[in-house]
Short mmCIF file of C-alpha atoms in Angstrom, two decimals:
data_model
loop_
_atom_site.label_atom_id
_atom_site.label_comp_id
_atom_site.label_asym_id
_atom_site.label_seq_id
_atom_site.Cartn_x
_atom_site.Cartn_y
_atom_site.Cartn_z
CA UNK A 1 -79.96 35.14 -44.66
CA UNK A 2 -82.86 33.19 -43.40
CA UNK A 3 -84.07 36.08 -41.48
CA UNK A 4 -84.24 38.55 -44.37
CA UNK A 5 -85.90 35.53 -46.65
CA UNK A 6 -88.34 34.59 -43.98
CA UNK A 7 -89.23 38.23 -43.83
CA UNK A 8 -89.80 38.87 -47.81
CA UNK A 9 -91.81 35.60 -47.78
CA UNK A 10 -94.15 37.15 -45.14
CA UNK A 11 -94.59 40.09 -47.24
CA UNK A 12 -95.16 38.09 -50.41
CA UNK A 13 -98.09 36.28 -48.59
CA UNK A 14 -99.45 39.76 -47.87
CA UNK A 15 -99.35 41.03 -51.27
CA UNK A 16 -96.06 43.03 -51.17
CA UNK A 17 -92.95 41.94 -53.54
CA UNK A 18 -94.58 38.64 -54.85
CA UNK A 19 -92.38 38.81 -57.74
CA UNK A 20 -89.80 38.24 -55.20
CA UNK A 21 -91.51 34.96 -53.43
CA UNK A 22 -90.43 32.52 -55.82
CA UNK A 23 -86.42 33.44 -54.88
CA UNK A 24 -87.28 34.03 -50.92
CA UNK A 25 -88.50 30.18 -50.63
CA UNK A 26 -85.79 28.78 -52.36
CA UNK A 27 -83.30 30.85 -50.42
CA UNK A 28 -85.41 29.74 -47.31
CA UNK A 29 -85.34 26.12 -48.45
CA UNK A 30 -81.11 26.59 -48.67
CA UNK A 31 -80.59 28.49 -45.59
CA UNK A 32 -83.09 25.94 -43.27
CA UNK A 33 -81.19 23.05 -44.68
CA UNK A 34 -77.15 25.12 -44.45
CA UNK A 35 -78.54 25.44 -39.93
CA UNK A 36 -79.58 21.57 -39.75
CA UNK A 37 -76.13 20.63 -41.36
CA UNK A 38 -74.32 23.08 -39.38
CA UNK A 39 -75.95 21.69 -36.29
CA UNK A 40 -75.31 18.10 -36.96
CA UNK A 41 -71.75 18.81 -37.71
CA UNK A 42 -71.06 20.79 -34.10
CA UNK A 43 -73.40 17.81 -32.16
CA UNK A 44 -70.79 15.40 -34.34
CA UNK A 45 -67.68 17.31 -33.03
CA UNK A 46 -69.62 17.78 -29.57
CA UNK A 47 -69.81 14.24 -29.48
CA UNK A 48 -66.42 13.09 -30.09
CA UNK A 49 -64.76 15.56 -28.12
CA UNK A 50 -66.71 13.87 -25.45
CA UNK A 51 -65.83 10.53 -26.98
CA UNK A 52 -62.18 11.68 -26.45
CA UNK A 53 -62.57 12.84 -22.71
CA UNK A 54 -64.85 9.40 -22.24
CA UNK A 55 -61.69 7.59 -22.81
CA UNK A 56 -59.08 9.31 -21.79
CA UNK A 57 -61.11 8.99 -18.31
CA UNK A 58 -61.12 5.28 -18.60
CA UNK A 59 -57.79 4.99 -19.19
CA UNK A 60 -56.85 7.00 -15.82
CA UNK A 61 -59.31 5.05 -14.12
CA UNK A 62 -57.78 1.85 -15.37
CA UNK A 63 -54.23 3.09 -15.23
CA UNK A 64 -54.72 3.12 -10.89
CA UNK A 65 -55.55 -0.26 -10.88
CA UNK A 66 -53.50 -2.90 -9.24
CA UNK A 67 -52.75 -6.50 -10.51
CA UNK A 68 -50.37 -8.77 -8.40
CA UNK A 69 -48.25 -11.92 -10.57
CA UNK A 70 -45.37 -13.44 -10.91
CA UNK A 71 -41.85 -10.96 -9.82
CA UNK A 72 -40.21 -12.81 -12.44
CA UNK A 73 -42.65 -11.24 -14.96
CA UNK A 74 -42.50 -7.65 -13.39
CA UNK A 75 -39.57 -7.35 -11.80
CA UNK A 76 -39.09 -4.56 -14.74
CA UNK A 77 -41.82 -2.78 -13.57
CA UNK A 78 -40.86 1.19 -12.97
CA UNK A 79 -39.53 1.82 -9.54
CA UNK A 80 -41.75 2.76 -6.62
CA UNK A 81 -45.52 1.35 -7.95
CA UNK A 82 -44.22 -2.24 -7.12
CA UNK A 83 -44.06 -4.47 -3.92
CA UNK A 84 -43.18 -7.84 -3.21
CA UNK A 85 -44.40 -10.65 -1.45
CA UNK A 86 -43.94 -14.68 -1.31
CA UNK A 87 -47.23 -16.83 -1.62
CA UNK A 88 -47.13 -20.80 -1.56
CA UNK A 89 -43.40 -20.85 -1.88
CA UNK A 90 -43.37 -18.25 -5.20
CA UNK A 91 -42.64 -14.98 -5.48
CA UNK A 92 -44.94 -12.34 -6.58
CA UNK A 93 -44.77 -8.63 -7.23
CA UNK A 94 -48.11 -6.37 -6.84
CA UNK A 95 -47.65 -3.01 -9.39
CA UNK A 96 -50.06 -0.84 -10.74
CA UNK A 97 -51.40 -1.60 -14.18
CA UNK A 98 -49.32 1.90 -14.85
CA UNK A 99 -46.42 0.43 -14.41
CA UNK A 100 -47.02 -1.80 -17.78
CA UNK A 101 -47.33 1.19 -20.26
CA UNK A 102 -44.45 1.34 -23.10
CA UNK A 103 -40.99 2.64 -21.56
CA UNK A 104 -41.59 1.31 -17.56
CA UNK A 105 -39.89 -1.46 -17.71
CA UNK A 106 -42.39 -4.23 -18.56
CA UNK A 107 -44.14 -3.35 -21.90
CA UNK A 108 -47.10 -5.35 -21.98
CA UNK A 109 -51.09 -5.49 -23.67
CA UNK A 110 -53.34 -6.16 -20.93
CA UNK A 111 -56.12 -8.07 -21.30
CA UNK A 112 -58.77 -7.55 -18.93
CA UNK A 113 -61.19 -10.80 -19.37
CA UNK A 114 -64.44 -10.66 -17.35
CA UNK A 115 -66.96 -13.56 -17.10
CA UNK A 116 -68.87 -16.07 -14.92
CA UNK A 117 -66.39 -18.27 -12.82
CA UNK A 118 -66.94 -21.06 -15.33
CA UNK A 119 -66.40 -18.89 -18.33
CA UNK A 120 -63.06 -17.53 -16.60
CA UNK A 121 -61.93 -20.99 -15.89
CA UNK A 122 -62.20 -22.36 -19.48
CA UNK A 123 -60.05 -18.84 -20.57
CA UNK A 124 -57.56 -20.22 -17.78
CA UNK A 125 -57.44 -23.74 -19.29
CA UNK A 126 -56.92 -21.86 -22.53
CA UNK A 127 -54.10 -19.21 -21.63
CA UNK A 128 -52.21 -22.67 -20.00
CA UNK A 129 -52.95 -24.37 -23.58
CA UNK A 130 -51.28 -21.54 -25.06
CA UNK A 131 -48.62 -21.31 -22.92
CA UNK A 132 -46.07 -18.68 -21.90
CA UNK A 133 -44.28 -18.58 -24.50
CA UNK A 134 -47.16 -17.59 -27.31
CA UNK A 135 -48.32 -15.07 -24.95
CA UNK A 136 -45.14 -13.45 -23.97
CA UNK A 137 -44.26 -13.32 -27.84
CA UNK A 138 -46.98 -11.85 -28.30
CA UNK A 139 -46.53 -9.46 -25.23
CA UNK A 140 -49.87 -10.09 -23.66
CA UNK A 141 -50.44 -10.67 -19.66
CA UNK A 142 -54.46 -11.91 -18.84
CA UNK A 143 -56.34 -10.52 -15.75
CA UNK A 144 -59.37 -12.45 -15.15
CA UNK A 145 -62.33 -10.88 -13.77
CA UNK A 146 -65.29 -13.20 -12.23
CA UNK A 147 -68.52 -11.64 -12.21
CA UNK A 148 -70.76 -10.48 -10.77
CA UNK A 149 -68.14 -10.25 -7.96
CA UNK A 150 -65.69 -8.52 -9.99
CA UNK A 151 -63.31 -9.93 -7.88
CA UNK A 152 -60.04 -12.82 -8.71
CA UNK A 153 -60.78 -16.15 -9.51
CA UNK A 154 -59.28 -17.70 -6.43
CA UNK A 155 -60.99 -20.70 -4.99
CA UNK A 156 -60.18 -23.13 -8.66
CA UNK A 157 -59.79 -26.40 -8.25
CA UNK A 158 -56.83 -26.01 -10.28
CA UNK A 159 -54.46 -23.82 -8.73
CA UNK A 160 -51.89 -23.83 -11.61
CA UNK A 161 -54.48 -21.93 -13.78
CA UNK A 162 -54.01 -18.48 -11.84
CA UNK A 163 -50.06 -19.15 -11.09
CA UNK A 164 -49.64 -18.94 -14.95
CA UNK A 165 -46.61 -16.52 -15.51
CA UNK A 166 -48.64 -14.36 -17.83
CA UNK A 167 -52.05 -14.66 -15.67
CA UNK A 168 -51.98 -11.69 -13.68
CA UNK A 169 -54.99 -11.37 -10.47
CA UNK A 170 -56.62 -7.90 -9.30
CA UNK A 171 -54.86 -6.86 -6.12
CA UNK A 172 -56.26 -3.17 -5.26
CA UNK A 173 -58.08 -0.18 -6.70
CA UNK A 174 -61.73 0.31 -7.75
CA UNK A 175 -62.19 -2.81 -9.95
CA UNK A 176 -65.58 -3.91 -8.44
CA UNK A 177 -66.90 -0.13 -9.75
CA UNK A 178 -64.90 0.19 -12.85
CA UNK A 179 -65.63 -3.80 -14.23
CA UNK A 180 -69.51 -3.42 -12.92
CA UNK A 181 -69.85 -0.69 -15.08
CA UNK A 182 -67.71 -2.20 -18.41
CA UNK A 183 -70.65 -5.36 -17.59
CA UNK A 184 -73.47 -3.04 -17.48
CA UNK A 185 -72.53 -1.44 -21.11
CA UNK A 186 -71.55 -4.55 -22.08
CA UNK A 187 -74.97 -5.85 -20.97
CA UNK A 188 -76.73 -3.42 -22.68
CA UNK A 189 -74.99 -4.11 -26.48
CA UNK A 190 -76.99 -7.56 -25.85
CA UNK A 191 -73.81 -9.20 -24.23
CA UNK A 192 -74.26 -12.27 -21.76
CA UNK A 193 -71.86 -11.08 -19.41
CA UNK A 194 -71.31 -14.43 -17.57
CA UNK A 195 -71.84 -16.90 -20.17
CA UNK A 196 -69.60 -15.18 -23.33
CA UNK A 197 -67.73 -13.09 -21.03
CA UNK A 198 -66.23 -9.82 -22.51
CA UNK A 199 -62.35 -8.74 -23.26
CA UNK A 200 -60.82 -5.02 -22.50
CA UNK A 201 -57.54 -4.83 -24.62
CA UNK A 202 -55.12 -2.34 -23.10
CA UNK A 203 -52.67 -0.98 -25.69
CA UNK A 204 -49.18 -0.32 -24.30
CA UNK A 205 -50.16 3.76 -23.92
CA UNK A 206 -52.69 2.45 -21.49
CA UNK A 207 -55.37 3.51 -23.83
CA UNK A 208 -58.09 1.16 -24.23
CA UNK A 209 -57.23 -0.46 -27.84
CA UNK A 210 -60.72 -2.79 -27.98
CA UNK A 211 -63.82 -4.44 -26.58
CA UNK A 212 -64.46 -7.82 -27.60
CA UNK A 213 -67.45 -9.77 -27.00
CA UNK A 214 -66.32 -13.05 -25.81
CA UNK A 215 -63.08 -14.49 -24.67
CA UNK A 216 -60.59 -15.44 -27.82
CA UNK A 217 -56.92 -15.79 -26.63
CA UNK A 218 -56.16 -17.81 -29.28
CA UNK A 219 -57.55 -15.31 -32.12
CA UNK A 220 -55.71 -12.46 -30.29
CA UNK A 221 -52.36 -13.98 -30.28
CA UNK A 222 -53.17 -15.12 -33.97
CA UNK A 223 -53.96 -11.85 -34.89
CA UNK A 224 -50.67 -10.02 -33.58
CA UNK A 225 -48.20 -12.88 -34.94
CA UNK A 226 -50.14 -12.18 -38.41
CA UNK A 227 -49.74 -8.69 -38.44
CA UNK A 228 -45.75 -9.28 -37.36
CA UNK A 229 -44.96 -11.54 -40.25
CA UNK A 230 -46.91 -8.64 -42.69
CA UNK A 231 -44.15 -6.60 -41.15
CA UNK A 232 -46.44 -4.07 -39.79
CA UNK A 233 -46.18 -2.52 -36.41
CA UNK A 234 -46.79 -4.68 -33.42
CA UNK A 235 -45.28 -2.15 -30.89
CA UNK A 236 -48.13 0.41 -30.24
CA UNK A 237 -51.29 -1.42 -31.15
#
């Protein structure tokens, strides 16, 4: 052990068992370097159990949150997280982002796109460009975030950008705290939070799938319709 070779090196240096110094250091030497590895491999674990908890957190935290679109979109959604309302003559459904997960009723990726107003605005112009039909295909719904309110892009000149069917607004829940603090690590990977914007990909467990920097709708639809036609799985990423 590094005990007993530590020892028999301190007796070598005062003249008892020298023969035996030669074999001490080199245990020494092997025993030092068996600890550091041992260490880094339990701070390794340590730190992706944490990793684990991290985002398993997130995904609670994200899981309360409420979004409020179209009730022709959600009208799926699982009973008892929904209600219903009519706003400038259409019908819309508020439900918890819960109530999107695989097996509710309304299986859907959530994008969660933050940015400056502007930078929300041109991802509206580009969802509409898209249309529904790519992103329902695709089974993606946006929710646009404009910081540094952290609140719904209401007030567009363009109203038909946020009455998209697959444009769904924050309704309730913490999203001021939990988007502030997606900014602020966004922010500190180098990210211009207002200018690129950033993208939170919920996969249909609710799990966060992805952080993007920037805004790419069209690269994220692109991306899922490629791995369809590979014939790989499209239902749990």
């Amino acid at each position: 052990s590094l005990a007993v070779s530590t020892a028999r090196i301190a007796a070598a240096l005062a003249g008892v068992n020298t023969d035996l110094m030669e074999e001490s250091v080199t245990n020494a030497v092997i025993d030092t370097a068996g600890v550091i590895v041992l260490g880094f491999l339990l701070k390794r674990d340590g730190d992706a159990q944490e990793s684990r908890l991290k985002r398993a957190a997130k995904g609670a935290e994200f899981a309360k949150l409420a979004v409020r679109g179209s009730s022709s979109l959600l009208e799926g959604a699982a009973a008892g997280t929904s209600s219903g309302s009519v706003s400038a003559g259409k019908s819309t459904t508020s439900v918890a982002l819960s109530a999107l997960r695989r097996g509710r009723g309304v299986d859907k990726r959530v994008v969660i796109a933050a940015g400056g107003k502007d930078k929300i605005s041109d991802v509206l112009k580009e969802a509409k460009a898209l249309g529904d039909d790519a992103l329902s295909v695709n089974d993606l719904v946006i929710v646009p975030v404009v910081l540094p309110q952290c609140t719904a892009p209401l007030g567009l000149d363009d109203v038909t950008l946020i009455e998209q069917e697959n444009v769904l607004l924050p309704a309730g829940g913490n999203w001021r705290s939990i988007i502030a603090d997606e900014a602020e690590d966004a922010r500190k990977q180098g990210v211009d939070v207002e200018k690129e914007g950033f993208c939170i990909v919920l996969k249909k467990n609710g799990r966060v799938g992805q952080r993007t920097r920037g805004i790419f709708l069209d690269r994220m639809c692109g991306e899922v319709t490629e791995r369809r036609e590979a014939g790989m799985d499209v239902k749990n990423i």
